[in-house]
XYZ file of N, CA and C in Angstrom:
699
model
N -158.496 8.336 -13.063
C -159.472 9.241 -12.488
C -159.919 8.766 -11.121
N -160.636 9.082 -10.433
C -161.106 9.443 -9.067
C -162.572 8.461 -9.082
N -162.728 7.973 -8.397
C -164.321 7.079 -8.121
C -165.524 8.004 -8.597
N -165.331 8.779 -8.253
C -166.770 9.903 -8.538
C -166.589 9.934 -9.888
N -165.585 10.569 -10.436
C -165.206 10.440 -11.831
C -166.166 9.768 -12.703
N -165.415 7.689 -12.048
C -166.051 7.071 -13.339
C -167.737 6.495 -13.210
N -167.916 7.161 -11.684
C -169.574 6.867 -11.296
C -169.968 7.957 -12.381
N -169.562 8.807 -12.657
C -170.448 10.535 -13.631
C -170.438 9.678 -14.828
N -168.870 9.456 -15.193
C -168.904 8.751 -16.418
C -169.816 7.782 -16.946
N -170.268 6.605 -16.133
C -170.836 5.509 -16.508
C -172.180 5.728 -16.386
N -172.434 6.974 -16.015
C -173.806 7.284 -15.943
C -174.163 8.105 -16.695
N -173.513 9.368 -17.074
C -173.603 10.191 -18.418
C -173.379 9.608 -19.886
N -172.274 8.844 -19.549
C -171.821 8.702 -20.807
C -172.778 7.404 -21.502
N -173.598 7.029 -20.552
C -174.789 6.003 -21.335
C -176.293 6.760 -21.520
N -175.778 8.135 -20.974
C -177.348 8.186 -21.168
C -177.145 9.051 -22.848
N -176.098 9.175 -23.733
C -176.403 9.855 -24.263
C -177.099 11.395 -24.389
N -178.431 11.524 -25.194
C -179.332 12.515 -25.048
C -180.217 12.636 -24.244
N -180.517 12.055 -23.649
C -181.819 11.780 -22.305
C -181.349 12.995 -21.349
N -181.778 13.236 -20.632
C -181.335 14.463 -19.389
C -181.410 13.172 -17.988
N -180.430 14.062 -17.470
C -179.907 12.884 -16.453
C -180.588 13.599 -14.999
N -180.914 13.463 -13.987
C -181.243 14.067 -12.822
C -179.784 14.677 -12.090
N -179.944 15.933 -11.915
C -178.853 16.468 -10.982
C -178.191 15.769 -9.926
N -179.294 15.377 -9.517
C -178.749 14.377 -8.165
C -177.693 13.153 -8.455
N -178.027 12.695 -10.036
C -176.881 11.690 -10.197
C -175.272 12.536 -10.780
N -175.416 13.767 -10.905
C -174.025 14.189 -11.147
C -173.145 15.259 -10.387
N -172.238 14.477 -10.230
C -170.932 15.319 -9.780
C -170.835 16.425 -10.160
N -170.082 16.239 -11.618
C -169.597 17.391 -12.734
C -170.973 17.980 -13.321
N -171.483 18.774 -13.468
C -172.586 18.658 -14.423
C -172.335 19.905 -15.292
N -171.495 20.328 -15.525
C -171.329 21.377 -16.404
C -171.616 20.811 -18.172
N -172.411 21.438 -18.562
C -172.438 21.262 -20.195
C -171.739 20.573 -20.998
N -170.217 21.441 -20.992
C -169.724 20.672 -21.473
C -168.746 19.886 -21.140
N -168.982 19.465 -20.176
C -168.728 18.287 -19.529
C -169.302 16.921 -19.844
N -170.666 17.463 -19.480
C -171.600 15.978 -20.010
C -171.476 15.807 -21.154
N -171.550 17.069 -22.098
C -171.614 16.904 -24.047
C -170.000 16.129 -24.180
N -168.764 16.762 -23.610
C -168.046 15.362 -23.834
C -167.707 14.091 -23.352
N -168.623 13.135 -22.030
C -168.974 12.489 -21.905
C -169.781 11.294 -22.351
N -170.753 12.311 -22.659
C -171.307 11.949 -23.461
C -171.151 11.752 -24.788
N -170.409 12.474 -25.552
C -169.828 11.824 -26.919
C -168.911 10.585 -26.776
N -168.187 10.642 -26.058
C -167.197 9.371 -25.961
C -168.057 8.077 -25.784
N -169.122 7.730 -24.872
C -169.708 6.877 -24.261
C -170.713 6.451 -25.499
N -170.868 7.267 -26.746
C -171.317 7.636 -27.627
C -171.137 6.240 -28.452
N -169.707 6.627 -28.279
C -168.713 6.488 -29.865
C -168.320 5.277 -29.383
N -168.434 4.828 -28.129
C -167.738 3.027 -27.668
C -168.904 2.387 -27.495
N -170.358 3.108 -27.749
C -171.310 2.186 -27.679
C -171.466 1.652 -26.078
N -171.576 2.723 -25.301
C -171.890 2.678 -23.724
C -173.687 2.588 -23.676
N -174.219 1.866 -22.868
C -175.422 1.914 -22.844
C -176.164 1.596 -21.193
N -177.020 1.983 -20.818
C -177.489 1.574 -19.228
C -177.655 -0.022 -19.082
N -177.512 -0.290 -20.048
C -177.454 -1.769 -19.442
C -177.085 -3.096 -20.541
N -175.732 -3.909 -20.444
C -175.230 -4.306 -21.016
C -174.477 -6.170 -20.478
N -175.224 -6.784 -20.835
C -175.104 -8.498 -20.164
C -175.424 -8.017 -18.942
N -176.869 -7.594 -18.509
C -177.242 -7.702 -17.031
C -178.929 -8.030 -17.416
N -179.650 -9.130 -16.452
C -180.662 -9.528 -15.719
C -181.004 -8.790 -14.845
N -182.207 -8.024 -14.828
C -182.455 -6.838 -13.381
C -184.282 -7.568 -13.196
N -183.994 -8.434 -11.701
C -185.610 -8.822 -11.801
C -186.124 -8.080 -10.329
N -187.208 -7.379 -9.954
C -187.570 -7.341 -8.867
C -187.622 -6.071 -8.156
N -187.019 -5.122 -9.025
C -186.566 -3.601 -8.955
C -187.603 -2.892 -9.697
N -188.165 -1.964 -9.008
C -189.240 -1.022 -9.929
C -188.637 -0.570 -11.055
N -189.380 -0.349 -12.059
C -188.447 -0.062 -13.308
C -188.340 1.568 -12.899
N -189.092 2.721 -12.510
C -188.873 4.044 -11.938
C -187.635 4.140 -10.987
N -187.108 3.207 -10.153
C -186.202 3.427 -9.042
C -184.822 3.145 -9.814
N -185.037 2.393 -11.029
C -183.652 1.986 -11.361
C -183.382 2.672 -12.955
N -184.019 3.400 -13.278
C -184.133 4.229 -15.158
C -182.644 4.886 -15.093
N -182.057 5.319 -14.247
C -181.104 6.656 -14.319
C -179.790 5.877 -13.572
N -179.774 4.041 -13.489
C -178.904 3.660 -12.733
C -177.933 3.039 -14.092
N -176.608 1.809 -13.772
C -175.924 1.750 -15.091
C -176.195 0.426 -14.773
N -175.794 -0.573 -15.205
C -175.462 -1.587 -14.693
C -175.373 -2.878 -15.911
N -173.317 -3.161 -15.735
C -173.030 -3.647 -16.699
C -172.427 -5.246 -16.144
N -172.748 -6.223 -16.794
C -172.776 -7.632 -16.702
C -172.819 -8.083 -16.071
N -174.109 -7.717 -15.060
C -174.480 -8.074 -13.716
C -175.654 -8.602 -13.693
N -176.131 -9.251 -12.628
C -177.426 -9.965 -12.511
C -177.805 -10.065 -11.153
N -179.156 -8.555 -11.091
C -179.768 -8.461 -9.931
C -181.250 -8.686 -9.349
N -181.546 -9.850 -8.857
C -182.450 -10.223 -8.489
C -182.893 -10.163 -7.002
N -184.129 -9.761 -6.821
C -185.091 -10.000 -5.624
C -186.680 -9.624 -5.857
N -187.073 -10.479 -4.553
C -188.382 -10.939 -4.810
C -189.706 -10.148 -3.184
N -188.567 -9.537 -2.848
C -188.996 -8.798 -1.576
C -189.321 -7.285 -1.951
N -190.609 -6.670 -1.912
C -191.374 -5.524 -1.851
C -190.223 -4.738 -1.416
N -190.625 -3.299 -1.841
C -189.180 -2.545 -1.053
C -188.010 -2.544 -1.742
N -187.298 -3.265 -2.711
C -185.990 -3.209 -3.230
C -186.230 -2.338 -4.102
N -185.061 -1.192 -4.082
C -184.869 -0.208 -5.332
C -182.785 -0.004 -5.543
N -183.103 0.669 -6.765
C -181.651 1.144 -7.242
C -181.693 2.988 -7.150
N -180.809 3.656 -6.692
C -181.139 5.051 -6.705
C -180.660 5.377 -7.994
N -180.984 6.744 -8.022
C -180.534 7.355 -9.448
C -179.137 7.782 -9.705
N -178.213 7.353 -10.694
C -177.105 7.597 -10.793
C -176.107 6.262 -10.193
N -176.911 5.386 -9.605
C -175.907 4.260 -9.191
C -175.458 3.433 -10.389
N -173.682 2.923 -10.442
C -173.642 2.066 -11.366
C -173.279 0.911 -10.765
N -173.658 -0.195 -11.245
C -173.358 -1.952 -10.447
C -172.717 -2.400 -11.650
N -171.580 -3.217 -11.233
C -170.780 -3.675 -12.496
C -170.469 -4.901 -12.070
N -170.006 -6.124 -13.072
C -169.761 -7.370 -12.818
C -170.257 -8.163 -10.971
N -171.657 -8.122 -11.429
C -171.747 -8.594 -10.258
C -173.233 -9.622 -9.931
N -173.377 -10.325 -9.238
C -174.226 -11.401 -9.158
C -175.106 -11.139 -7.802
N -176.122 -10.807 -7.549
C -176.361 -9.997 -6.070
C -178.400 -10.736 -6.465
N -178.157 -12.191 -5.832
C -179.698 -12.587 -5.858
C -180.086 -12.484 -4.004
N -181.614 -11.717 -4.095
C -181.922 -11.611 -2.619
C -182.939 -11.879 -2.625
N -182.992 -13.713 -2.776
C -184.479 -14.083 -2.697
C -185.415 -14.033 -1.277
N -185.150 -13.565 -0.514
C -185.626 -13.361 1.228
C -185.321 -11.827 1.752
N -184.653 -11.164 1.246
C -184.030 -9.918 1.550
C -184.599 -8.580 0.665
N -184.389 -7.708 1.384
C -184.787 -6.274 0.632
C -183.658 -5.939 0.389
N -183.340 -5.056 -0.646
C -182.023 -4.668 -0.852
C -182.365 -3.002 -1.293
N -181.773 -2.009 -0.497
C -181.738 -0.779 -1.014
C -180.218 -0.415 -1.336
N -180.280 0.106 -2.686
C -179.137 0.841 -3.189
C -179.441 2.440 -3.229
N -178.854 3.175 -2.677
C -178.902 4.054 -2.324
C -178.743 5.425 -4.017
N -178.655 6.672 -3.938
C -177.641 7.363 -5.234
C -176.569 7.419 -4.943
N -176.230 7.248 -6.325
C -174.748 7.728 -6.761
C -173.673 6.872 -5.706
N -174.050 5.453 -6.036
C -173.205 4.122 -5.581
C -172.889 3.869 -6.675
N -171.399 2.905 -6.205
C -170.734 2.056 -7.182
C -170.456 1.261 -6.432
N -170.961 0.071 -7.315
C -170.867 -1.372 -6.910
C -170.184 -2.801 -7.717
N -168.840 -3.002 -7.596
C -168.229 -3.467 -8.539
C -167.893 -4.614 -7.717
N -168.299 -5.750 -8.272
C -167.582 -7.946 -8.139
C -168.672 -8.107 -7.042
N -169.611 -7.586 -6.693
C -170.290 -8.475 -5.478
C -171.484 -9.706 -6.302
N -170.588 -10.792 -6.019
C -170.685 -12.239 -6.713
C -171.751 -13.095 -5.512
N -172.897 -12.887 -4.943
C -173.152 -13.625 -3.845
C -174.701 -13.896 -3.870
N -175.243 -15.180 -3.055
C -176.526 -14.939 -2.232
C -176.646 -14.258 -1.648
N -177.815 -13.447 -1.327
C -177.885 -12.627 0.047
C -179.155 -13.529 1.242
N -178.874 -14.296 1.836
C -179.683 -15.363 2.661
C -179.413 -14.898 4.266
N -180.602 -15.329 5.059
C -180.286 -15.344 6.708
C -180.537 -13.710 6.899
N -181.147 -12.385 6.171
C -181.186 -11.361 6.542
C -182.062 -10.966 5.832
N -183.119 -9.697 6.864
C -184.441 -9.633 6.281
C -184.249 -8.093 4.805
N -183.050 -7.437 5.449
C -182.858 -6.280 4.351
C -181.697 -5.452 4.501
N -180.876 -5.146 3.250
C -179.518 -4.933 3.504
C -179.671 -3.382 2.923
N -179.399 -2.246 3.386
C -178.904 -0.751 3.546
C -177.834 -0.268 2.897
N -177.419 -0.226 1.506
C -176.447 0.295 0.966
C -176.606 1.828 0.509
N -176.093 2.799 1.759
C -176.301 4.386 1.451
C -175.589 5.047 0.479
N -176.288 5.904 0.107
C -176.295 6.897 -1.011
C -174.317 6.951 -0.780
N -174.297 7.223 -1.481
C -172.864 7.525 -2.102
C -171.417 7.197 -1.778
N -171.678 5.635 -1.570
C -170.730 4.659 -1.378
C -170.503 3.891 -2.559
N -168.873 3.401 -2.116
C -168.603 2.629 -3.060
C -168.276 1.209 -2.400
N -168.528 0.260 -2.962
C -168.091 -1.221 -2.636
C -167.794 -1.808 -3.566
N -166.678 -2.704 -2.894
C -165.994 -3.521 -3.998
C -165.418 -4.641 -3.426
N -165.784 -5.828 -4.034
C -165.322 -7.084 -3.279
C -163.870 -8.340 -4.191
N -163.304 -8.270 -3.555
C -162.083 -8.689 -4.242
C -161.766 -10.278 -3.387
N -161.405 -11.176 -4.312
C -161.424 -12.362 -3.764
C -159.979 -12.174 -2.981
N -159.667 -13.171 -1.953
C -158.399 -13.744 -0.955
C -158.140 -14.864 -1.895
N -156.449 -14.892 -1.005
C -156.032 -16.502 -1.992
C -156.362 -17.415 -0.756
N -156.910 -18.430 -1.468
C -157.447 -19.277 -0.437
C -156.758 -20.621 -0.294
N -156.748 -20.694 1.253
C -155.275 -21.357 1.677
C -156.015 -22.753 1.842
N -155.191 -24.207 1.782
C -155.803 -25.304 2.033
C -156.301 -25.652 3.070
N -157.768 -26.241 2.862
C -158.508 -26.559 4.451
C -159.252 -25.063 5.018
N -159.660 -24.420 3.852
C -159.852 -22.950 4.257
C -160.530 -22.327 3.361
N -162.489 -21.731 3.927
C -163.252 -21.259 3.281
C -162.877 -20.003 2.277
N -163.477 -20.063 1.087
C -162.867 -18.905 0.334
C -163.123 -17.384 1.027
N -162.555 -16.885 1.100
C -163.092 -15.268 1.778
C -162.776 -14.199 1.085
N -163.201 -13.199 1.213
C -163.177 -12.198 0.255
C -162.682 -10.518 1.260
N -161.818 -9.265 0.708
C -162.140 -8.689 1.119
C -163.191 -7.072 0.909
N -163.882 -6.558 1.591
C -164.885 -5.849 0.694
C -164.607 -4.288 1.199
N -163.741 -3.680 -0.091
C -163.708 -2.244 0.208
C -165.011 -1.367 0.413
N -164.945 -0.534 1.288
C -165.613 0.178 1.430
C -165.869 1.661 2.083
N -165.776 2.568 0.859
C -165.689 3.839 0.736
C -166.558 5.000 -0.113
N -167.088 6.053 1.143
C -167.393 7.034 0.324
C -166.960 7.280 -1.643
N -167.800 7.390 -2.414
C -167.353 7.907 -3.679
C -166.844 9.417 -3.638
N -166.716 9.696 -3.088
C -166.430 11.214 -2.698
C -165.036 10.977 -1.473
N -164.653 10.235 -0.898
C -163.646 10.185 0.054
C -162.086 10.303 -0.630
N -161.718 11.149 -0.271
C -160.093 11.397 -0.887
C -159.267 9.861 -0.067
N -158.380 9.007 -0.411
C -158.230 8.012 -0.130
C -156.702 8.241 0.747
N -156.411 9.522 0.005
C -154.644 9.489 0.651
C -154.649 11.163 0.800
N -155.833 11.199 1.499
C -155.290 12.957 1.809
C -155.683 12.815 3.291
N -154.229 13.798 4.253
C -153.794 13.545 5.556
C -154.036 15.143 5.880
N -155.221 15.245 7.026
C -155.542 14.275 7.519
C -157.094 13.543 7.357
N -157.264 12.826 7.379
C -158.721 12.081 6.832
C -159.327 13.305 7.421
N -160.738 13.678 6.815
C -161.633 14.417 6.631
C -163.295 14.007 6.367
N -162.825 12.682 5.458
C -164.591 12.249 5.389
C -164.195 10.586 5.495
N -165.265 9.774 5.875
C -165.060 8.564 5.528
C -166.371 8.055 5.724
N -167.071 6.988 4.702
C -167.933 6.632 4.401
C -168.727 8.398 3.709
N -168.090 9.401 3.360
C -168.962 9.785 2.747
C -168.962 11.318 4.175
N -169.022 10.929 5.215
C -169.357 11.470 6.496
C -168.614 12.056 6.904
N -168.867 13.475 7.840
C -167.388 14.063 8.716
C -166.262 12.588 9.396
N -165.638 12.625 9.556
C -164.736 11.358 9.755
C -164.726 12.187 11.778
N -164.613 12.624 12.047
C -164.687 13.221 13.780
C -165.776 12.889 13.924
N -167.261 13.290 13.651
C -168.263 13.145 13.557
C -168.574 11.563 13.770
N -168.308 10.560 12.831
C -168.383 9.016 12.330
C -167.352 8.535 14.094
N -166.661 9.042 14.575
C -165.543 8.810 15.748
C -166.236 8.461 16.581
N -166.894 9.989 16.948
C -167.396 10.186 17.792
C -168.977 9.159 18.316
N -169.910 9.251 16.830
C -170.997 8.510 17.062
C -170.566 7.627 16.702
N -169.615 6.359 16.619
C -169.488 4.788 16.697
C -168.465 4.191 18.289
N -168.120 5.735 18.680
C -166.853 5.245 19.775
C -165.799 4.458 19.211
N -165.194 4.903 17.965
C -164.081 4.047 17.557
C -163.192 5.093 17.831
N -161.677 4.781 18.007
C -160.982 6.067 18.001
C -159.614 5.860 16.700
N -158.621 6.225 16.711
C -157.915 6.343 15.644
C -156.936 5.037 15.735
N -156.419 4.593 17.189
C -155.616 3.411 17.091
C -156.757 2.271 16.939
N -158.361 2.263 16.749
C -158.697 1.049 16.433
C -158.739 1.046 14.946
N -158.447 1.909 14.328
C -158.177 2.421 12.305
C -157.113 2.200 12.044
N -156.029 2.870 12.838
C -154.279 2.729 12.674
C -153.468 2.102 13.350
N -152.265 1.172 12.719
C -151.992 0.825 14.038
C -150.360 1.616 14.361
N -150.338 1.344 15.639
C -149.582 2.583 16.396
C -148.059 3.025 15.730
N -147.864 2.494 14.959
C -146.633 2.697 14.248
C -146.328 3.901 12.965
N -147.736 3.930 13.073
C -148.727 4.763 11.203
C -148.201 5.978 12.091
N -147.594 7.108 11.551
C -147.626 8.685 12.675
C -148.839 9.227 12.114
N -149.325 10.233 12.537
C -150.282 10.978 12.141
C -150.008 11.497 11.054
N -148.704 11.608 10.689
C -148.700 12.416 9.248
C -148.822 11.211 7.974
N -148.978 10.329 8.350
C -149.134 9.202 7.511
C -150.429 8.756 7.500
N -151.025 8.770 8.532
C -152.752 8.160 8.505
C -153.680 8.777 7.327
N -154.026 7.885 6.435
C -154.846 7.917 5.493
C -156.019 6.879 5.363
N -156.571 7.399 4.672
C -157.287 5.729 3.982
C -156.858 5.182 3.166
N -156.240 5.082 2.750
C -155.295 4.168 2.084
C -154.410 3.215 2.940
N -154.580 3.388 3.946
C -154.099 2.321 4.852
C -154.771 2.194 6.373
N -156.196 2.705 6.314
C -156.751 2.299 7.658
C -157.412 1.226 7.648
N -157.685 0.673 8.492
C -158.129 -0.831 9.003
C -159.889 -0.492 9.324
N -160.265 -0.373 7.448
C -161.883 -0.459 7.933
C -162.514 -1.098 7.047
N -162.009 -2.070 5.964
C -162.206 -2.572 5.113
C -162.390 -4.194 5.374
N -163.492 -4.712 5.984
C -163.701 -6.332 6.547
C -163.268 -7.561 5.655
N -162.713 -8.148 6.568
C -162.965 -9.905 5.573
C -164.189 -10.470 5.554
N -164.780 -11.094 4.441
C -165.978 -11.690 4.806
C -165.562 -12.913 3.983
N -166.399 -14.341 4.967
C -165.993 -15.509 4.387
C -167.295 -16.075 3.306
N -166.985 -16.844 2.957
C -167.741 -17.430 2.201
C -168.252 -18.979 2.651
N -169.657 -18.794 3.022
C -170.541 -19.741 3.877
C -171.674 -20.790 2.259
N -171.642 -21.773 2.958
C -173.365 -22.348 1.830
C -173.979 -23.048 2.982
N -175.372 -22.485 2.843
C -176.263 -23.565 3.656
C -176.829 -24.560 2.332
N -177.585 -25.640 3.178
C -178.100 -26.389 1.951
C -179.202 -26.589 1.362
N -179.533 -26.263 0.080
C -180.776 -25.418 -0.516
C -180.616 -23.948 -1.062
N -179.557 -23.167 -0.069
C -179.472 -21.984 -0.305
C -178.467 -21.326 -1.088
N -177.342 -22.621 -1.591
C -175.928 -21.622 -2.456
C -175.442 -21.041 -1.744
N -174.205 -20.948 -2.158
C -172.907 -19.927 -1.320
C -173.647 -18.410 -1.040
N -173.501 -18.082 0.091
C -174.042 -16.971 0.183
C -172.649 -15.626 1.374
N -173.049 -14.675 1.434
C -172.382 -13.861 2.104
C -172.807 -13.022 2.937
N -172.324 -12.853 3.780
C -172.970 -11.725 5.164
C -172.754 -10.452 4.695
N -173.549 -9.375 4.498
C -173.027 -8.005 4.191
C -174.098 -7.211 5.422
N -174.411 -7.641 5.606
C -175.393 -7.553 6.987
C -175.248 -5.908 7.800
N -173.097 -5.929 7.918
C -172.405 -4.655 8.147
C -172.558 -3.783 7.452
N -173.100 -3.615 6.429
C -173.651 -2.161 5.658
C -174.701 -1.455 6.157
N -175.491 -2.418 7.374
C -176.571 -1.816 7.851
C -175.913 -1.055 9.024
N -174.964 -1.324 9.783
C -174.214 -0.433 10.641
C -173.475 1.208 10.229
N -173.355 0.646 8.812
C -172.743 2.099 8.083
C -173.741 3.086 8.016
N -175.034 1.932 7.466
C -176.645 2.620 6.868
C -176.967 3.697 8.377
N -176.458 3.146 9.555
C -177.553 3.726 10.909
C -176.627 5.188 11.240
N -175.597 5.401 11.228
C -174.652 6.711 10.996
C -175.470 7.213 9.935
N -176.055 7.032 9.191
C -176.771 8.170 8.063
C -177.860 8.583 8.759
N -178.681 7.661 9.266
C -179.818 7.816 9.882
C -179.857 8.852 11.320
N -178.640 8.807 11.695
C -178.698 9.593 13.334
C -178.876 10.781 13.402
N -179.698 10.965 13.837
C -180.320 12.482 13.703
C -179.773 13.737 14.993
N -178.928 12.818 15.891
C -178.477 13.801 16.731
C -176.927 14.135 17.172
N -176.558 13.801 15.827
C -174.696 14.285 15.234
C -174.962 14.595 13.828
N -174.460 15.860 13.538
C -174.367 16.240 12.159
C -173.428 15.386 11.527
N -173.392 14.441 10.412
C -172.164 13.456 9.756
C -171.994 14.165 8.824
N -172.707 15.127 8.055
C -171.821 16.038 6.718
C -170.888 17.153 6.911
């Protein structure tokens, strides 16, 4: 299935009987959710399963999923939107605000969040952090997908990315298509499935503070949502 897919899924299919907010669903047809919801039923799916959630209003995070993860912060301001699911993941922000936006999926982000006052993860993205093989004499690094839940990944020619008109996102960052593709890709081939927007990030420890990670660049994605004088939908 499709990212949006298993964001509906992991969010219907735990809530059972409860009524879910529109805003967290894709599909929302009846019986859609009623068989969603039976399956999620019958495997014993639940909103929250081997996860620690400290620091999050319990109102901002009721309608989110989040399975064998452990999310902590201690900074005013941190919420989870409705319909987001966080999966296997370790995300402490003892100095940092952390907003999760709706209808995110957030799968392996294993890290400190240190050295930044508050990190911007918008509504209806997906991230996903996948370790590098790490070569001798050489910090571990990771790389961290990152895509609209709604972005078709291999349909030509791109149309949305991060969620956003993709011309639109061009235009207000000044990137153009050979800094995404490189010149060999023809146009009938350029997808996301093979553009160059997905960062390495290394893996740093200060001392006192644990291995920690820069995600810092989500706040650059976050300010394209915010611009009020280019339409991005």
């Amino acid at each position: 299935g499709t990212t949006w897919e298993l964001a509906d899924f992991l969010t219907i299919g735990a809530s059972h009987f409860e009524e879910v907010p529109e805003i967290a669903l894709r599909n929302d047809t009846s019986s859609h959710k009623q068989r969603m919801r039976s399956f999620g039923n019958s495997i014993g799916l639940v909103r929250r399963s081997g996860t620690f959630i400290s620091g999050f209003p319990t109102e901002t995070s009721r309608y989110s999923t989040a399975l064998n993860s452990v999310l902590v912060s201690k900074s005013t301001g941190s919420a989870i939107g409705e319909g987001s699911v966080i999966e296997h993941s370790f995300m402490n922000c003892p100095n940092s605000t952390i907003e999760i936006g709706e209808r995110c999926l957030l799968s392996g982000i294993r890290m400190n969040f240190n050295g930044c006052s508050s990190i911007h993860i918008p509504s209806g993205l997906c991230l996903q952090m996948l370790p590098l093989k790490k070569s001798n004499g050489k910090k571990k690094s990771y790389i961290c997908i990152c895509l609209g839940v709604d972005d078709p990944i291999k349909d030509v020619p791109v149309k949305t990315i991060f969620g956003m008109d993709f011309q639109c996102v061009l235009q207000r960052s000044g990137l153009t298509e050979s800094d995404i593709w490189d010149e060999i890709i023809p146009s009938s081939r350029r997808m996301l499935w093979n553009a160059k927007i997905h960062p390495i990030l290394h893996h740093s420890s200060s001392k006192g503070d644990g291995s920690h990670v820069d995600l810092t660049y989500l706040n650059w994605i976050h300010e394209l949502y915010t611009q009020n004088d280019i339409d991005l939908k």
